[in-house]
């Protein structure tokens, strides 16, 4: 049995469920909550509630939004003829931080991973294909990770997009093999975006 009170134990358990947080860190965070000012921590809990209640995913691209469609999709200065396809909203945010990309996005919410039972139907691929047809899209940038699942997904997408006659490029240049978009630095990402390579027909025989 632990020496913590019930609520402290519950708080530690909550922190332990966060990605990358082990038992020790969870304890430290719980003690921080205990010692911090009531005002700060009440603000913290209300912000969590607000995020859970107000933030949703843009119905066009999958970006985070507090309205039906996100600020990027609503921005008339963004080039709607270029769509950068990413795995998760965190990848979109990372590319957005580079400040160099002026097109729009499409979040798949995952990658094809047969071992985990995730096939193309589980991802937002149908939505992507209909956007390409509807919005006169000229270029698709595939920005999946360069691991096996990322490559499989990029290959599947390029095979399905090819017949729609749009330019397809892949950013993998500069991203180490097995590299995760989350871990690459801004300079590497900008190089990857600017040095993006067209997907050749060898992928699509
Ligand atoms: Zn959007």
PDB file of C-alpha atoms and ligand atoms in Angstrom:
ATOM      1  CA  UNK A   1       0.000   0.000   0.000  1.00  0.00           C
ATOM      2  CA  UNK A   2       1.324   3.455  -0.725  1.00  0.00           C
ATOM      3  CA  UNK A   3       1.886   6.174   1.835  1.00  0.00           C
ATOM      4  CA  UNK A   4       0.126   8.745  -0.337  1.00  0.00           C
ATOM      5  CA  UNK A   5      -3.399   9.924   0.292  1.00  0.00           C
ATOM      6  CA  UNK A   6      -6.005   8.551  -2.090  1.00  0.00           C
ATOM      7  CA  UNK A   7      -6.232  11.734  -4.159  1.00  0.00           C
ATOM      8  CA  UNK A   8      -2.442  12.095  -4.433  1.00  0.00           C
ATOM      9  CA  UNK A   9      -2.218   8.477  -5.546  1.00  0.00           C
ATOM     10  CA  UNK A  10      -4.922   9.156  -8.146  1.00  0.00           C
ATOM     11  CA  UNK A  11      -3.074  12.219  -9.423  1.00  0.00           C
ATOM     12  CA  UNK A  12       0.166  10.239  -9.746  1.00  0.00           C
ATOM     13  CA  UNK A  13      -1.706   7.571 -11.704  1.00  0.00           C
ATOM     14  CA  UNK A  14      -3.105  10.265 -14.033  1.00  0.00           C
ATOM     15  CA  UNK A  15       0.362  11.671 -14.734  1.00  0.00           C
ATOM     16  CA  UNK A  16       1.756   8.180 -15.288  1.00  0.00           C
ATOM     17  CA  UNK A  17      -0.657   7.763 -18.201  1.00  0.00           C
ATOM     18  CA  UNK A  18       0.944  10.711 -20.012  1.00  0.00           C
ATOM     19  CA  UNK A  19       3.374   9.753 -22.792  1.00  0.00           C
ATOM     20  CA  UNK A  20       6.979   9.567 -21.649  1.00  0.00           C
ATOM     21  CA  UNK A  21       6.175  10.008 -17.954  1.00  0.00           C
ATOM     22  CA  UNK A  22       7.517   7.329 -15.610  1.00  0.00           C
ATOM     23  CA  UNK A  23       6.706   6.721 -11.948  1.00  0.00           C
ATOM     24  CA  UNK A  24       9.372   9.073 -10.600  1.00  0.00           C
ATOM     25  CA  UNK A  25       8.411  12.009 -12.814  1.00  0.00           C
ATOM     26  CA  UNK A  26       4.722  11.406 -12.075  1.00  0.00           C
ATOM     27  CA  UNK A  27       5.469  11.703  -8.357  1.00  0.00           C
ATOM     28  CA  UNK A  28       7.439  14.903  -8.885  1.00  0.00           C
ATOM     29  CA  UNK A  29       4.586  16.397 -10.911  1.00  0.00           C
ATOM     30  CA  UNK A  30       2.010  15.462  -8.277  1.00  0.00           C
ATOM     31  CA  UNK A  31       4.124  17.123  -5.577  1.00  0.00           C
ATOM     32  CA  UNK A  32       4.436  20.172  -7.781  1.00  0.00           C
ATOM     33  CA  UNK A  33       0.633  20.370  -7.967  1.00  0.00           C
ATOM     34  CA  UNK A  34       0.475  20.093  -4.187  1.00  0.00           C
ATOM     35  CA  UNK A  35       2.989  22.892  -3.625  1.00  0.00           C
ATOM     36  CA  UNK A  36       1.944  25.274  -6.402  1.00  0.00           C
ATOM     37  CA  UNK A  37      -0.549  28.073  -5.763  1.00  0.00           C
ATOM     38  CA  UNK A  38      -4.244  27.151  -5.774  1.00  0.00           C
ATOM     39  CA  UNK A  39      -4.842  29.837  -8.378  1.00  0.00           C
ATOM     40  CA  UNK A  40      -2.365  28.314 -10.835  1.00  0.00           C
ATOM     41  CA  UNK A  41      -3.628  24.781 -10.395  1.00  0.00           C
ATOM     42  CA  UNK A  42      -7.308  25.736 -10.670  1.00  0.00           C
ATOM     43  CA  UNK A  43      -6.415  27.556 -13.891  1.00  0.00           C
ATOM     44  CA  UNK A  44      -4.577  24.401 -15.026  1.00  0.00           C
ATOM     45  CA  UNK A  45      -7.583  22.171 -14.426  1.00  0.00           C
ATOM     46  CA  UNK A  46      -9.948  24.580 -16.148  1.00  0.00           C
ATOM     47  CA  UNK A  47      -7.636  24.781 -19.168  1.00  0.00           C
ATOM     48  CA  UNK A  48      -7.681  20.988 -19.419  1.00  0.00           C
ATOM     49  CA  UNK A  49     -11.472  21.070 -19.306  1.00  0.00           C
ATOM     50  CA  UNK A  50     -11.613  23.817 -21.943  1.00  0.00           C
ATOM     51  CA  UNK A  51      -9.351  21.846 -24.286  1.00  0.00           C
ATOM     52  CA  UNK A  52     -11.510  18.743 -23.842  1.00  0.00           C
ATOM     53  CA  UNK A  53     -14.713  20.690 -24.460  1.00  0.00           C
ATOM     54  CA  UNK A  54     -13.692  23.137 -27.188  1.00  0.00           C
ATOM     55  CA  UNK A  55     -10.908  21.677 -29.278  1.00  0.00           C
ATOM     56  CA  UNK A  56     -11.869  19.413 -32.135  1.00  0.00           C
ATOM     57  CA  UNK A  57     -10.454  18.452 -35.487  1.00  0.00           C
ATOM     58  CA  UNK A  58     -11.019  20.530 -38.619  1.00  0.00           C
ATOM     59  CA  UNK A  59     -13.501  18.683 -40.795  1.00  0.00           C
ATOM     60  CA  UNK A  60     -11.496  19.464 -43.924  1.00  0.00           C
ATOM     61  CA  UNK A  61      -7.883  18.797 -42.944  1.00  0.00           C
ATOM     62  CA  UNK A  62      -7.903  17.288 -39.437  1.00  0.00           C
ATOM     63  CA  UNK A  63      -5.938  20.151 -37.850  1.00  0.00           C
ATOM     64  CA  UNK A  64      -6.875  21.253 -34.336  1.00  0.00           C
ATOM     65  CA  UNK A  65      -9.646  23.799 -34.349  1.00  0.00           C
ATOM     66  CA  UNK A  66     -12.250  25.381 -32.110  1.00  0.00           C
ATOM     67  CA  UNK A  67     -14.624  25.792 -35.073  1.00  0.00           C
ATOM     68  CA  UNK A  68     -15.819  23.458 -37.826  1.00  0.00           C
ATOM     69  CA  UNK A  69     -12.866  24.399 -40.002  1.00  0.00           C
ATOM     70  CA  UNK A  70      -9.394  25.504 -38.916  1.00  0.00           C
ATOM     71  CA  UNK A  71      -7.510  28.784 -39.290  1.00  0.00           C
ATOM     72  CA  UNK A  72      -5.292  27.348 -42.054  1.00  0.00           C
ATOM     73  CA  UNK A  73      -8.204  26.111 -44.188  1.00  0.00           C
ATOM     74  CA  UNK A  74      -9.942  29.467 -43.657  1.00  0.00           C
ATOM     75  CA  UNK A  75      -6.892  31.530 -44.624  1.00  0.00           C
ATOM     76  CA  UNK A  76      -7.290  32.869 -48.168  1.00  0.00           C
ATOM     77  CA  UNK A  77      -3.517  33.426 -48.450  1.00  0.00           C
ATOM     78  CA  UNK A  78      -2.793  29.696 -48.183  1.00  0.00           C
ATOM     79  CA  UNK A  79      -2.328  27.843 -51.459  1.00  0.00           C
ATOM     80  CA  UNK A  80      -5.141  25.288 -51.559  1.00  0.00           C
ATOM     81  CA  UNK A  81      -3.628  23.570 -54.599  1.00  0.00           C
ATOM     82  CA  UNK A  82      -0.783  22.083 -52.519  1.00  0.00           C
ATOM     83  CA  UNK A  83      -1.656  19.570 -49.816  1.00  0.00           C
ATOM     84  CA  UNK A  84       0.926  18.248 -47.397  1.00  0.00           C
ATOM     85  CA  UNK A  85      -0.164  14.863 -46.025  1.00  0.00           C
ATOM     86  CA  UNK A  86       0.946  14.108 -42.461  1.00  0.00           C
ATOM     87  CA  UNK A  87       0.371  11.303 -39.968  1.00  0.00           C
ATOM     88  CA  UNK A  88      -0.767  13.286 -36.945  1.00  0.00           C
ATOM     89  CA  UNK A  89      -1.768  16.861 -36.027  1.00  0.00           C
ATOM     90  CA  UNK A  90       1.566  17.158 -34.150  1.00  0.00           C
ATOM     91  CA  UNK A  91       3.410  16.766 -37.488  1.00  0.00           C
ATOM     92  CA  UNK A  92       1.315  19.563 -38.976  1.00  0.00           C
ATOM     93  CA  UNK A  93       2.169  21.832 -36.053  1.00  0.00           C
ATOM     94  CA  UNK A  94       5.855  21.049 -36.483  1.00  0.00           C
ATOM     95  CA  UNK A  95       5.835  21.917 -40.198  1.00  0.00           C
ATOM     96  CA  UNK A  96       3.785  25.024 -39.455  1.00  0.00           C
ATOM     97  CA  UNK A  97       6.437  26.172 -36.959  1.00  0.00           C
ATOM     98  CA  UNK A  98       9.034  26.146 -39.739  1.00  0.00           C
ATOM     99  CA  UNK A  99       7.048  29.038 -41.236  1.00  0.00           C
ATOM    100  CA  UNK A 100       8.083  28.069 -44.786  1.00  0.00           C
ATOM    101  CA  UNK A 101       5.088  26.127 -45.962  1.00  0.00           C
ATOM    102  CA  UNK A 102       2.261  28.062 -47.633  1.00  0.00           C
ATOM    103  CA  UNK A 103       0.025  25.225 -48.764  1.00  0.00           C
ATOM    104  CA  UNK A 104      -2.629  23.368 -46.764  1.00  0.00           C
ATOM    105  CA  UNK A 105      -2.599  20.023 -44.964  1.00  0.00           C
ATOM    106  CA  UNK A 106      -4.330  16.684 -44.636  1.00  0.00           C
ATOM    107  CA  UNK A 107      -3.975  14.659 -41.444  1.00  0.00           C
ATOM    108  CA  UNK A 108      -4.350  10.881 -41.839  1.00  0.00           C
ATOM    109  CA  UNK A 109      -4.549  10.139 -38.089  1.00  0.00           C
ATOM    110  CA  UNK A 110      -2.140   7.231 -38.294  1.00  0.00           C
ATOM    111  CA  UNK A 111      -0.292   5.095 -40.822  1.00  0.00           C
ATOM    112  CA  UNK A 112      -0.985   1.786 -42.496  1.00  0.00           C
ATOM    113  CA  UNK A 113       0.194  -0.867 -40.073  1.00  0.00           C
ATOM    114  CA  UNK A 114      -1.081  -4.397 -40.782  1.00  0.00           C
ATOM    115  CA  UNK A 115       0.467  -5.709 -37.551  1.00  0.00           C
ATOM    116  CA  UNK A 116      -1.692  -3.313 -35.560  1.00  0.00           C
ATOM    117  CA  UNK A 117      -4.732  -4.027 -37.726  1.00  0.00           C
ATOM    118  CA  UNK A 118      -4.658  -0.569 -39.319  1.00  0.00           C
ATOM    119  CA  UNK A 119      -5.517  -0.641 -42.994  1.00  0.00           C
ATOM    120  CA  UNK A 120      -6.176   2.219 -45.445  1.00  0.00           C
ATOM    121  CA  UNK A 121      -9.888   2.263 -44.471  1.00  0.00           C
ATOM    122  CA  UNK A 122      -8.981   3.260 -40.917  1.00  0.00           C
ATOM    123  CA  UNK A 123      -7.213   6.412 -42.131  1.00  0.00           C
ATOM    124  CA  UNK A 124      -8.574   9.592 -43.723  1.00  0.00           C
ATOM    125  CA  UNK A 125      -7.529   8.498 -47.219  1.00  0.00           C
ATOM    126  CA  UNK A 126     -10.931   8.576 -48.918  1.00  0.00           C
ATOM    127  CA  UNK A 127     -11.324  12.165 -47.717  1.00  0.00           C
ATOM    128  CA  UNK A 128      -7.928  13.045 -49.189  1.00  0.00           C
ATOM    129  CA  UNK A 129      -8.784  11.573 -52.582  1.00  0.00           C
ATOM    130  CA  UNK A 130     -12.048  13.476 -52.745  1.00  0.00           C
ATOM    131  CA  UNK A 131     -10.307  16.723 -51.770  1.00  0.00           C
ATOM    132  CA  UNK A 132      -7.810  16.208 -54.604  1.00  0.00           C
ATOM    133  CA  UNK A 133     -10.655  15.749 -57.076  1.00  0.00           C
ATOM    134  CA  UNK A 134     -12.743  18.654 -55.794  1.00  0.00           C
ATOM    135  CA  UNK A 135     -10.169  21.355 -55.059  1.00  0.00           C
ATOM    136  CA  UNK A 136      -8.096  21.343 -58.283  1.00  0.00           C
ATOM    137  CA  UNK A 137      -5.061  20.208 -56.318  1.00  0.00           C
ATOM    138  CA  UNK A 138      -1.755  20.412 -58.205  1.00  0.00           C
ATOM    139  CA  UNK A 139       0.707  18.892 -55.762  1.00  0.00           C
ATOM    140  CA  UNK A 140       0.632  16.379 -52.927  1.00  0.00           C
ATOM    141  CA  UNK A 141       3.541  16.285 -50.498  1.00  0.00           C
ATOM    142  CA  UNK A 142       3.789  13.011 -48.607  1.00  0.00           C
ATOM    143  CA  UNK A 143       5.362  13.785 -45.233  1.00  0.00           C
ATOM    144  CA  UNK A 144       5.179  10.441 -43.487  1.00  0.00           C
ATOM    145  CA  UNK A 145       8.034   9.224 -41.308  1.00  0.00           C
ATOM    146  CA  UNK A 146      10.664   7.239 -43.174  1.00  0.00           C
ATOM    147  CA  UNK A 147      10.068   4.064 -41.166  1.00  0.00           C
ATOM    148  CA  UNK A 148       8.444   0.921 -42.635  1.00  0.00           C
ATOM    149  CA  UNK A 149       4.857   1.997 -41.877  1.00  0.00           C
ATOM    150  CA  UNK A 150       5.507   5.506 -43.216  1.00  0.00           C
ATOM    151  CA  UNK A 151       6.965   4.113 -46.440  1.00  0.00           C
ATOM    152  CA  UNK A 152       4.092   1.646 -46.864  1.00  0.00           C
ATOM    153  CA  UNK A 153       1.595   4.448 -46.409  1.00  0.00           C
ATOM    154  CA  UNK A 154       3.432   6.771 -48.818  1.00  0.00           C
ATOM    155  CA  UNK A 155       3.540   3.970 -51.405  1.00  0.00           C
ATOM    156  CA  UNK A 156      -0.157   3.192 -51.014  1.00  0.00           C
ATOM    157  CA  UNK A 157      -1.029   6.883 -51.334  1.00  0.00           C
ATOM    158  CA  UNK A 158       1.146   7.488 -54.366  1.00  0.00           C
ATOM    159  CA  UNK A 159      -0.390   4.484 -56.139  1.00  0.00           C
ATOM    160  CA  UNK A 160      -3.867   5.811 -55.457  1.00  0.00           C
ATOM    161  CA  UNK A 161      -3.102   9.451 -56.243  1.00  0.00           C
ATOM    162  CA  UNK A 162      -1.122   8.790 -59.451  1.00  0.00           C
ATOM    163  CA  UNK A 163      -4.267   8.242 -61.601  1.00  0.00           C
ATOM    164  CA  UNK A 164      -5.548  11.675 -60.527  1.00  0.00           C
ATOM    165  CA  UNK A 165      -2.680  13.317 -62.434  1.00  0.00           C
ATOM    166  CA  UNK A 166      -1.253  15.518 -59.705  1.00  0.00           C
ATOM    167  CA  UNK A 167       2.409  16.004 -58.891  1.00  0.00           C
ATOM    168  CA  UNK A 168       3.434  13.845 -55.929  1.00  0.00           C
ATOM    169  CA  UNK A 169       6.507  14.552 -53.852  1.00  0.00           C
ATOM    170  CA  UNK A 170       7.890  12.895 -50.796  1.00  0.00           C
ATOM    171  CA  UNK A 171       9.791  14.569 -48.009  1.00  0.00           C
ATOM    172  CA  UNK A 172      12.180  12.065 -46.606  1.00  0.00           C
ATOM    173  CA  UNK A 173      15.341  13.817 -47.727  1.00  0.00           C
ATOM    174  CA  UNK A 174      17.407  14.676 -44.665  1.00  0.00           C
ATOM    175  CA  UNK A 175      15.161  12.753 -42.322  1.00  0.00           C
ATOM    176  CA  UNK A 176      17.210   9.836 -40.977  1.00  0.00           C
ATOM    177  CA  UNK A 177      15.910   6.353 -41.707  1.00  0.00           C
ATOM    178  CA  UNK A 178      13.595   5.351 -38.896  1.00  0.00           C
ATOM    179  CA  UNK A 179      13.498   9.024 -37.994  1.00  0.00           C
ATOM    180  CA  UNK A 180      10.366  10.456 -36.542  1.00  0.00           C
ATOM    181  CA  UNK A 181       9.105  13.868 -37.650  1.00  0.00           C
ATOM    182  CA  UNK A 182       8.733  14.735 -33.969  1.00  0.00           C
ATOM    183  CA  UNK A 183      12.462  14.524 -33.459  1.00  0.00           C
ATOM    184  CA  UNK A 184      13.873  16.394 -36.404  1.00  0.00           C
ATOM    185  CA  UNK A 185      14.988  19.947 -35.937  1.00  0.00           C
ATOM    186  CA  UNK A 186      13.623  22.957 -37.794  1.00  0.00           C
ATOM    187  CA  UNK A 187      16.607  23.324 -40.135  1.00  0.00           C
ATOM    188  CA  UNK A 188      16.371  19.675 -41.186  1.00  0.00           C
ATOM    189  CA  UNK A 189      12.661  20.009 -41.742  1.00  0.00           C
ATOM    190  CA  UNK A 190      13.035  23.141 -43.874  1.00  0.00           C
ATOM    191  CA  UNK A 191      15.721  21.393 -45.970  1.00  0.00           C
ATOM    192  CA  UNK A 192      13.401  18.403 -46.332  1.00  0.00           C
ATOM    193  CA  UNK A 193      10.497  20.578 -47.482  1.00  0.00           C
ATOM    194  CA  UNK A 194      12.549  22.609 -49.917  1.00  0.00           C
ATOM    195  CA  UNK A 195      14.418  19.595 -51.266  1.00  0.00           C
ATOM    196  CA  UNK A 196      11.324  17.454 -51.652  1.00  0.00           C
ATOM    197  CA  UNK A 197      11.617  14.920 -54.424  1.00  0.00           C
ATOM    198  CA  UNK A 198       9.015  13.903 -56.947  1.00  0.00           C
ATOM    199  CA  UNK A 199       7.813  10.340 -56.432  1.00  0.00           C
ATOM    200  CA  UNK A 200       9.035   8.467 -59.483  1.00  0.00           C
ATOM    201  CA  UNK A 201       7.161   5.824 -61.405  1.00  0.00           C
ATOM    202  CA  UNK A 202       9.291   3.053 -59.934  1.00  0.00           C
ATOM    203  CA  UNK A 203       6.984   3.225 -56.938  1.00  0.00           C
ATOM    204  CA  UNK A 204       3.968   2.841 -59.104  1.00  0.00           C
ATOM    205  CA  UNK A 205       4.540   0.098 -61.616  1.00  0.00           C
TER     206      UNK A 205
HETATM  207 ZN1  LIG B   1      -8.292  22.654 -41.667  1.00  0.00          ZN
END
